[in-house]
CSV table of C-alpha atoms in Angstrom, one decimal:
chain,number,residue,atom,x,y,z
H,1,MET,CA,123.5,82.3,49.5
H,2,ALA,CA,125.8,81.2,52.3
H,3,VAL,CA,125.8,77.6,50.8
H,4,GLU,CA,126.7,78.9,47.4
H,5,GLY,CA,129.5,80.9,48.8
H,6,ARG,CA,131.0,77.9,50.6
H,7,GLU,CA,130.8,75.7,47.5
H,8,GLU,CA,132.5,78.4,45.4
H,9,LYS,CA,135.2,78.7,48.1
H,10,HIS,CA,135.8,74.9,48.0
H,11,LEU,CA,136.2,74.9,44.2
H,12,ARG,CA,138.7,77.7,44.4
H,13,ASP,CA,140.6,75.7,47.0
H,14,TYR,CA,140.7,72.7,44.8
H,15,TRP,CA,141.8,74.7,41.8
H,16,ARG,CA,144.6,76.3,43.8
H,17,ILE,CA,145.8,72.9,45.0
H,18,LEU,CA,145.9,71.6,41.4
H,19,TRP,CA,147.6,74.6,40.1
H,20,ALA,CA,150.2,74.4,42.7
H,21,ARG,CA,150.9,70.8,41.8
H,22,ARG,CA,150.4,71.3,38.0
H,23,ASN,CA,153.8,69.9,37.1
H,24,ILE,CA,153.2,66.6,38.9
H,25,SER,CA,149.7,66.4,37.4
H,26,LEU,CA,150.9,67.0,33.8
H,27,LEU,CA,153.8,64.5,34.3
H,28,SER,CA,151.4,61.9,35.5
H,29,PHE,CA,149.1,62.5,32.6
H,30,PHE,CA,151.9,62.2,30.1
H,31,ILE,CA,153.2,59.0,31.7
H,32,ILE,CA,149.7,57.4,31.5
H,33,ILE,CA,149.6,58.4,27.8
H,34,LEU,CA,153.0,57.0,27.1
H,35,ILE,CA,152.2,53.7,28.8
H,36,ALA,CA,149.0,53.3,26.8
H,37,VAL,CA,150.8,54.0,23.5
H,38,PHE,CA,153.6,51.6,24.5
H,39,VAL,CA,151.1,48.8,25.3
H,40,ASN,CA,149.2,49.3,22.1
H,41,LEU,CA,152.4,49.4,20.0
H,42,SER,CA,153.8,46.3,21.7
H,43,GLN,CA,150.7,44.2,21.1
H,44,LYS,CA,150.3,42.4,17.8
H,45,PRO,CA,147.2,43.3,15.8
H,46,VAL,CA,144.5,40.6,15.6
H,47,TYR,CA,142.7,40.4,12.3
H,48,GLN,CA,139.3,38.8,11.9
H,49,SER,CA,137.6,37.1,8.9
H,50,SER,CA,134.2,35.5,8.6
H,51,VAL,CA,132.3,33.3,6.2
H,52,GLU,CA,128.6,33.0,6.1
H,53,LEU,CA,127.0,29.6,5.6
H,54,VAL,CA,123.5,28.2,5.4
H,55,VAL,CA,122.8,24.8,7.0
H,56,GLU,CA,120.2,22.8,5.1
H,57,ARG,CA,119.2,19.5,6.6
H,58,SER,CA,118.9,16.7,4.0
H,59,GLN,CA,115.5,15.0,3.9
H,60,ALA,CA,116.9,11.7,2.9
H,61,ARG,CA,117.3,9.3,5.8
H,62,ILE,CA,118.6,5.8,6.3
H,63,PRO,CA,115.5,3.6,6.7
H,64,VAL,CA,115.5,1.8,10.0
H,65,SER,CA,112.1,0.1,10.0
H,66,GLY,CA,111.7,-0.3,6.3
H,67,THR,CA,110.4,3.1,5.6
H,68,LEU,CA,111.8,6.4,4.4
H,69,GLY,CA,111.2,9.7,6.1
H,70,GLY,CA,112.7,13.1,6.9
H,71,GLY,CA,112.9,14.8,10.2
H,72,ARG,CA,112.2,18.5,10.8
H,73,PHE,CA,115.0,20.9,11.1
H,74,ASP,CA,115.8,21.3,14.8
H,75,GLU,CA,118.3,23.0,17.1
H,76,THR,CA,120.0,19.7,17.9
H,77,TYR,CA,121.0,19.3,14.3
H,78,PHE,CA,122.2,22.9,14.3
H,79,ARG,CA,124.4,22.4,17.4
H,80,THR,CA,125.8,19.2,15.9
H,81,GLN,CA,127.0,21.2,12.9
H,82,TYR,CA,128.6,23.7,15.3
H,83,LYS,CA,130.5,20.9,17.0
H,84,LEU,CA,131.5,19.4,13.7
H,85,ILE,CA,133.1,22.7,12.5
H,86,GLN,CA,134.9,23.1,15.8
H,87,SER,CA,135.9,19.4,16.0
H,88,ARG,CA,139.4,18.1,15.9
H,89,PHE,CA,138.4,15.9,12.9
H,90,LEU,CA,137.5,18.9,10.7
H,91,ALA,CA,140.5,20.8,12.0
H,92,GLY,CA,142.7,18.0,10.9
H,93,ILE,CA,141.3,18.2,7.4
H,94,VAL,CA,141.8,21.9,7.3
H,95,ALA,CA,145.4,21.5,8.5
H,96,ASP,CA,146.1,19.0,5.7
H,97,LYS,CA,144.6,21.3,3.1
H,98,LEU,CA,146.6,24.3,4.3
H,99,ARG,CA,149.9,22.2,4.4
H,100,GLN,CA,149.2,20.8,0.9
H,101,SER,CA,148.5,24.1,-0.7
H,102,SER,CA,151.6,25.9,-1.8
H,103,SER,CA,149.9,29.3,-1.4
H,104,SER,CA,148.7,28.5,2.1
H,105,ALA,CA,151.8,26.7,3.3
H,106,SER,CA,153.8,29.9,3.0
H,107,LEU,CA,151.5,31.5,5.6
H,108,LEU,CA,152.1,28.9,8.2
H,109,PRO,CA,154.8,29.1,10.9
H,110,SER,CA,157.9,27.3,9.8
H,111,GLY,CA,158.6,24.0,11.5
H,112,GLN,CA,155.1,23.8,13.1
H,113,SER,CA,153.9,20.3,13.6
H,114,ARG,CA,150.5,19.0,12.4
H,115,GLU,CA,149.2,18.7,16.0
H,116,ALA,CA,150.3,22.2,16.8
H,117,LEU,CA,148.6,23.5,13.7
H,118,ILE,CA,145.4,21.7,14.5
H,119,ALA,CA,145.4,23.2,18.0
H,120,THR,CA,146.0,26.7,16.5
H,121,ILE,CA,143.1,26.2,14.0
H,122,ARG,CA,140.7,25.1,16.7
H,123,SER,CA,141.6,28.0,19.0
H,124,SER,CA,141.2,30.5,16.1
H,125,ILE,CA,137.6,29.4,15.1
H,126,SER,CA,134.4,30.5,16.6
H,127,ILE,CA,130.8,30.1,15.4
H,128,ILE,CA,128.2,32.9,15.6
H,129,PRO,CA,124.6,31.9,14.7
H,130,VAL,CA,122.4,34.3,12.9
H,131,ALA,CA,119.2,34.6,15.0
H,132,GLY,CA,116.0,33.4,13.4
H,133,THR,CA,117.7,31.9,10.4
H,134,ARG,CA,119.6,28.7,9.4
H,135,MET,CA,122.7,30.8,8.8
H,136,PHE,CA,125.8,31.1,10.9
H,137,LEU,CA,129.2,32.8,10.6
H,138,ILE,CA,132.5,31.0,10.8
H,139,VAL,CA,134.8,33.6,12.4
H,140,THR,CA,138.5,33.2,12.4
H,141,ARG,CA,141.1,35.4,14.2
H,142,ALA,CA,144.8,35.6,13.7
H,143,SER,CA,147.7,38.1,13.6
H,144,ASP,CA,148.2,37.6,9.9
H,145,PRO,CA,145.3,39.0,7.7
H,146,LYS,CA,146.1,36.7,4.8
H,147,PHE,CA,146.2,33.6,7.0
H,148,THR,CA,142.9,34.4,8.8
H,149,ALA,CA,141.1,35.0,5.5
H,150,ARG,CA,142.6,31.7,4.1
H,151,LEU,CA,141.7,29.8,7.2
H,152,ALA,CA,138.0,31.0,7.1
H,153,ASN,CA,137.7,30.0,3.5
H,154,THR,CA,139.4,26.6,4.1
H,155,VAL,CA,137.2,25.8,7.1
H,156,ALA,CA,134.1,26.6,5.0
H,157,GLU,CA,135.4,24.5,2.1
H,158,ALA,CA,136.2,21.5,4.3
H,159,TYR,CA,132.8,21.7,6.0
H,160,ILE,CA,130.9,21.8,2.7
H,161,GLU,CA,132.9,18.9,1.4
H,162,GLN,CA,132.3,16.8,4.5
H,163,ASN,CA,128.6,17.7,4.3
H,164,ILE,CA,128.4,16.6,0.7
H,165,GLU,CA,130.3,13.4,1.4
H,166,SER,CA,128.0,12.6,4.3
H,167,GLN,CA,124.9,13.2,2.2
H,168,THR,CA,126.3,11.1,-0.7
H,169,SER,CA,127.1,8.3,1.7
H,170,SER,CA,123.6,8.5,3.2
H,171,ALA,CA,122.1,8.4,-0.3
H,172,GLN,CA,124.3,5.4,-1.3
H,173,ARG,CA,123.2,3.5,1.8
H,174,THR,CA,119.6,4.4,1.0
H,175,ILE,CA,120.0,3.2,-2.5
H,176,SER,CA,121.6,0.0,-1.3
H,177,PHE,CA,118.8,-0.6,1.1
H,178,LEU,CA,116.2,0.0,-1.6
H,179,ALA,CA,118.0,-2.3,-4.0
H,180,LYS,CA,118.2,-5.0,-1.4
H,181,ARG,CA,114.5,-4.6,-0.6
H,182,LEU,CA,113.7,-4.6,-4.4
H,183,ASN,CA,115.5,-7.9,-4.9
H,184,GLU,CA,113.7,-9.4,-1.9
H,185,LEU,CA,110.3,-8.3,-3.3
H,186,ARG,CA,111.2,-9.6,-6.7
H,187,GLU,CA,112.2,-13.0,-5.2
H,188,LYS,CA,108.9,-13.1,-3.2
H,189,LEU,CA,107.0,-12.2,-6.3
H,190,ARG,CA,108.7,-14.9,-8.3
H,191,ILE,CA,108.0,-17.5,-5.6
H,192,SER,CA,104.3,-16.4,-5.4
H,193,GLU,CA,103.9,-16.5,-9.2
H,194,LEU,CA,105.5,-20.0,-9.3
H,195,ALA,CA,103.2,-21.2,-6.5
H,196,LEU,CA,100.2,-19.7,-8.3
H,197,TYR,CA,101.2,-21.3,-11.6
H,198,GLU,CA,101.6,-24.7,-9.9
H,199,PHE,CA,98.3,-24.3,-8.2
H,200,LYS,CA,96.5,-23.4,-11.4
H,201,GLU,CA,98.2,-26.3,-13.2
H,202,LYS,CA,97.2,-28.7,-10.5
H,203,GLN,CA,93.7,-27.3,-10.3
H,204,GLY,CA,93.5,-27.4,-14.0
H,205,THR,CA,94.5,-31.1,-14.1
H,206,VAL,CA,92.0,-32.0,-11.5
H,207,LEU,CA,89.2,-30.0,-13.1
H,208,ALA,CA,90.0,-31.6,-16.5
H,209,LEU,CA,89.9,-35.1,-15.0
H,210,LYS,CA,86.6,-34.3,-13.3
H,211,GLY,CA,85.1,-33.0,-16.5
H,212,LYS,CA,86.3,-36.1,-18.4
H,213,LEU,CA,84.8,-38.3,-15.6
H,214,ASP,CA,81.5,-36.6,-15.8
H,215,LYS,CA,81.3,-37.0,-19.6
H,216,LEU,CA,82.2,-40.7,-19.3
H,217,LYS,CA,79.5,-41.2,-16.7
H,218,ALA,CA,77.0,-39.4,-18.9
H,219,ARG,CA,77.9,-41.7,-21.8
H,220,LEU,CA,77.7,-44.7,-19.6
H,221,ALA,CA,74.2,-43.7,-18.5
H,222,GLU,CA,73.1,-43.4,-22.1
H,223,GLN,CA,74.6,-46.8,-23.0
H,224,LEU,CA,72.8,-48.5,-20.1
H,225,LYS,CA,69.5,-47.3,-21.4
H,226,GLU,CA,70.0,-49.4,-24.5
H,227,TYR,CA,72.4,-52.1,-23.6
H,228,LYS,CA,73.1,-54.5,-20.8
H,229,GLU,CA,76.0,-54.5,-18.3
H,230,LYS,CA,78.0,-57.1,-20.3
H,231,TYR,CA,77.8,-55.1,-23.5
H,232,PRO,CA,81.4,-54.4,-24.8
H,233,GLY,CA,80.8,-50.7,-25.1
H,234,VAL,CA,79.5,-50.5,-21.6
H,235,LEU,CA,82.4,-52.5,-20.3
H,236,GLU,CA,84.8,-50.3,-22.1
H,237,LEU,CA,83.2,-47.2,-20.6
H,238,LYS,CA,83.4,-48.6,-17.1
H,239,SER,CA,87.1,-49.4,-17.6
H,240,GLU,CA,87.7,-45.9,-18.8
H,241,ILE,CA,85.8,-44.5,-15.8
H,242,GLU,CA,87.9,-46.5,-13.4
H,243,LYS,CA,91.2,-45.4,-15.0
H,244,THR,CA,90.0,-41.7,-14.9
H,245,GLU,CA,89.0,-42.0,-11.2
H,246,ALA,CA,92.4,-43.5,-10.4
H,247,LYS,CA,94.2,-40.7,-12.2
H,248,LEU,CA,92.0,-38.1,-10.4
H,249,TRP,CA,92.7,-39.5,-6.9
H,250,GLU,CA,96.4,-39.8,-7.8
H,251,GLU,CA,96.5,-36.2,-8.7
H,252,ILE,CA,94.6,-35.1,-5.6
H,253,ALA,CA,97.0,-37.2,-3.4
H,254,ARG,CA,100.1,-35.7,-5.3
H,255,ARG,CA,99.1,-32.2,-4.4
H,256,GLY,CA,98.3,-33.1,-0.8
H,257,GLY,CA,94.6,-32.6,-1.1
H,258,LYS,CA,92.0,-34.3,1.0
H,259,ALA,CA,88.4,-34.9,-0.1
H,260,ASP,CA,85.6,-37.3,0.3
H,261,ARG,CA,85.6,-39.8,-2.5
H,262,LYS,CA,81.8,-39.5,-3.0
H,263,SER,CA,82.0,-35.7,-3.2
H,264,VAL,CA,84.7,-35.9,-5.9
H,265,VAL,CA,83.4,-38.8,-7.9
């Protein structure tokens, strides 16, 4: 009970002190309110706009080792896209688009240089990834609501155009590579077919001469059964056999072949 009495006494003491100085307290309170209002009114409002984009990684890749393949979507690729959107290169494209558009040029500060506009664009852009997705937000902030909305849309437009251009360029390089490889394969096929044709032609000639030679020898063997060595028909066959053998060896030598004369003849 004594403790409660002392606490009540302290509270009354505080209240008497505040009441005695109520004018100063109220004045301080109003001064703080006025300062807060003045600060808020003196500051320019900052408006924010955002555009939601989905990043899809193209599966087409430039073949390096003669094969085509696609890599899996990874965080490195995602971070690369972030850096591209915030890069000076893309900011330059956005600046040119804004300056060339009559509706956007009126929103830009008069007399601002291209480099200053690029710096403004880069400082006004931030990227917010959407967790667990391939989506992210392009967020722009500026004191002009129309400009910040136009800036967000122009950044998204420039990024999409650059992405399409990059994929088109990649596809064109892939097509060029495939066309080159196709021409090389066609040339190899032509050379192979020509070599095969020549081989068959040479082999056909050799086989034809061997067949003719075998027939001549068979006829000579039949003739020798009935006639002597000096018989005109026998001599004629021997002469034909010698000519055929000479042609056969000439053909073998022409195609660079090596064979035992006994095994061929």
